[in-house]
C-alpha positions as MATLAB code, in Angstrom:
seq = 'XXXXXXXXXXXXXXXXXXXXXXXXXXXXXXXXXXXXXXXXXXXXXXXXXXXXXXXXXXXXXXXXXXXXXXXXXXXXXXXXXXXXXXXXXXXXXXXXXXXXXXXXXXXXXXXXXXXXXXXXXXXXXXXXXXXXXXXXXXXXXXXXXXXXXXXXXXXXXXXXXXXXXXXXXXXXXXXXXXXXXXXX';
ca = [
       0.000    0.000    0.000;
       1.292    3.485   -0.842;
       2.098    6.128    1.749;
      -1.288    7.476    2.965;
      -0.744   11.202    2.335;
      -4.467   11.863    2.857;
      -3.988   11.274    6.604;
      -1.700   14.304    7.050;
      -3.260   17.249    8.859;
      -2.049   20.604   10.157;
      -3.746   21.903   13.290;
      -3.317   24.237   16.200;
      -3.328   23.335   19.884;
      -5.445   25.421   22.268;
      -2.297   27.354   23.282;
      -1.686   28.356   19.636;
       1.126   25.896   18.902;
       1.121   24.786   15.268;
       1.379   21.014   14.834;
       1.183   18.470   12.074;
      -0.042   14.893   12.223;
       1.107   12.553    9.499;
       1.828    8.860    8.989;
       5.301    7.776   10.024;
       7.841    6.909    7.311;
      10.987    4.796    7.261;
      13.089    7.961    6.972;
      11.723    9.086   10.371;
      13.984    6.568   12.133;
      16.440    9.107   13.587;
      13.677   11.474   14.673;
      11.625    8.645   16.209;
      14.697    7.260   17.981;
      15.340   10.699   19.481;
      11.687   10.940   20.567;
      11.733    7.534   22.283;
      15.080    8.156   23.991;
      13.845   11.453   25.468;
      10.745    9.998   27.142;
      10.945   10.008   30.918;
      11.317    6.584   32.540;
       7.721    6.861   33.838;
       6.295    7.696   30.403;
       8.332    4.967   28.725;
       7.192    2.451   31.327;
       3.528    3.437   30.920;
       3.826    2.907   27.153;
       5.804   -0.353   27.121;
       4.709   -1.746   30.514;
       8.374   -2.344   31.234;
      11.511   -0.276   31.877;
      13.178   -1.372   28.634;
      14.084    1.115   25.920;
      13.515   -0.111   22.363;
      16.708   -0.773   20.440;
      17.457    0.033   16.798;
      15.873   -3.045   15.155;
      12.579   -2.470   16.997;
      12.670    1.263   16.272;
      13.293    0.485   12.596;
      10.228   -1.776   12.590;
       8.213    1.013   14.248;
       9.045    3.430   11.424;
       9.119    1.140    8.381;
       5.494    0.040    8.465;
       3.249   -1.896    6.104;
       0.312    0.524    5.911;
      -2.110   -2.272    5.039;
      -1.485   -3.944    8.397;
      -0.565   -1.061   10.652;
      -0.495    2.676   10.935;
       1.533    5.027   13.101;
       0.574    8.683   13.157;
       3.194   11.050   14.497;
       2.633   14.558   15.815;
       5.278   17.109   14.904;
       5.724   20.540   16.482;
       8.230   23.372   16.421;
       9.815   23.407   19.858;
      11.599   26.169   21.781;
      14.887   25.326   20.035;
      13.259   26.263   16.709;
      13.490   22.730   15.364;
      10.548   20.542   14.386;
      10.431   17.461   16.610;
       8.214   14.448   17.007;
       6.140   15.044   20.140;
       3.711   12.124   20.007;
       2.810    8.916   18.234;
      -0.327    6.788   18.070;
      -0.416    3.464   16.254;
      -2.501    0.441   15.546;
      -1.347   -2.981   14.397;
      -3.827   -5.480   12.963;
      -3.892   -9.137   13.892;
      -1.822  -11.314   11.578;
      -4.380  -14.017   10.806;
      -7.477  -13.695    8.610;
      -9.637  -14.210   11.708;
      -7.937  -11.381   13.604;
      -7.320   -8.923   10.732;
     -10.315   -6.766   11.674;
      -9.004   -6.254   15.226;
      -6.022   -4.049   15.977;
      -3.956   -3.365   19.041;
      -3.346    0.331   19.612;
      -0.863    2.425   21.550;
      -0.143    6.080   22.141;
       2.651    8.017   23.785;
       3.142   11.753   24.120;
       6.438   13.468   25.010;
       6.414   14.533   28.642;
       6.480   18.279   27.940;
       3.537   17.913   25.550;
       1.166   15.988   27.812;
      -2.108   17.590   29.013;
      -2.355   19.878   25.977;
      -4.991   18.011   23.944;
      -2.497   16.272   21.684;
      -3.318   12.725   22.816;
      -7.017   13.215   22.117;
      -6.315   14.699   18.677;
      -3.955   11.843   17.760;
      -6.355    9.165   19.009;
      -9.340   10.650   17.181;
      -7.310   10.653   13.948;
      -6.135    7.087   14.580;
      -9.678    5.879   15.312;
     -10.993    7.483   12.123;
      -8.152    6.066   10.021;
      -8.637    2.597   11.520;
     -12.348    2.672   10.765;
     -11.694    3.813    7.190;
      -9.202    0.958    6.789;
     -11.786   -1.627    7.850;
     -10.599   -2.197   11.411;
     -13.646   -3.143   13.458;
     -12.124   -3.094   16.948;
      -9.247   -1.373   18.703;
      -8.026   -3.082   21.852;
      -5.072   -2.999   24.196;
      -4.095   -2.848   27.843;
      -2.816   -0.084   30.089;
      -1.614    0.029   33.651;
      -4.518    0.079   36.109;
      -3.287    3.389   37.556;
      -2.636    5.193   34.236;
      -5.325    7.758   34.984;
      -4.582    9.903   31.948;
      -4.958    7.028   29.494;
      -8.036    5.675   31.254;
      -9.728    9.096   31.208;
      -8.893    9.601   27.524;
     -10.082    6.112   26.614;
     -13.408    6.632   28.379;
     -13.843   10.056   26.747;
     -13.350    8.421   23.343;
     -15.879    5.657   24.074;
     -13.571    2.768   24.952;
     -14.825    0.167   27.372;
     -12.407   -0.363   30.251;
     -12.271   -3.551   32.289;
      -9.715   -4.665   34.859;
      -7.972   -7.811   33.709;
      -9.051  -10.681   35.979;
      -5.771  -12.492   35.283;
      -3.529   -9.504   36.031;
      -4.731   -6.879   38.522;
      -2.018   -4.470   37.346;
      -3.642   -3.836   33.957;
      -6.926   -2.646   32.521;
      -8.172   -3.880   29.151;
      -9.447   -1.223   26.736;
     -11.739   -1.952   23.791;
     -13.533    0.174   21.214;
     -15.848   -1.293   18.598;
     -15.574    0.810   15.447;
     -18.695   -0.218   13.551;
     -19.914    3.130   12.272;
     -17.394    5.058   14.384;
     -15.173    6.336   11.548;
     -16.849    9.747   11.756;
     -15.577   10.353   15.333;
     -12.572   12.334   14.120;
];
């Protein structure tokens, strides 16, 4: 599948900051690596549910995506240093069997300095719309039970949240997309 240019969007945060959302590309590897390596340990842990930091092969896979099976939308903003930096990413990855192709796991992470500014909601709404347009019927994943920010955002966007009976440290999140593509 070709690069989905139609998913790019320029927008302004409530504080006036100009941002751009667009699909990630393989040539974003250095920028994405810098983004991941500058997350605080707490933010990195909340995203990966572990203290590990992704290494180059995993980061390469995160940026060189097959758009038919997955999508990563990055948020770019001009920071105080005058440079444009990645400040957030939201992604979904479809199941790899015909039976699971209509379900996708999702994830989102926002750079620490950019949290609580409306960026996560904007990215997730764009991801939900893109997933629905691509035929994904359900987004699902887990988050830490005490990740209040993610839980509040998920509920605001219509996700169902349920504590995992097998692991009290996580909450399962699920959103059925039938007819939800117009949420963006």
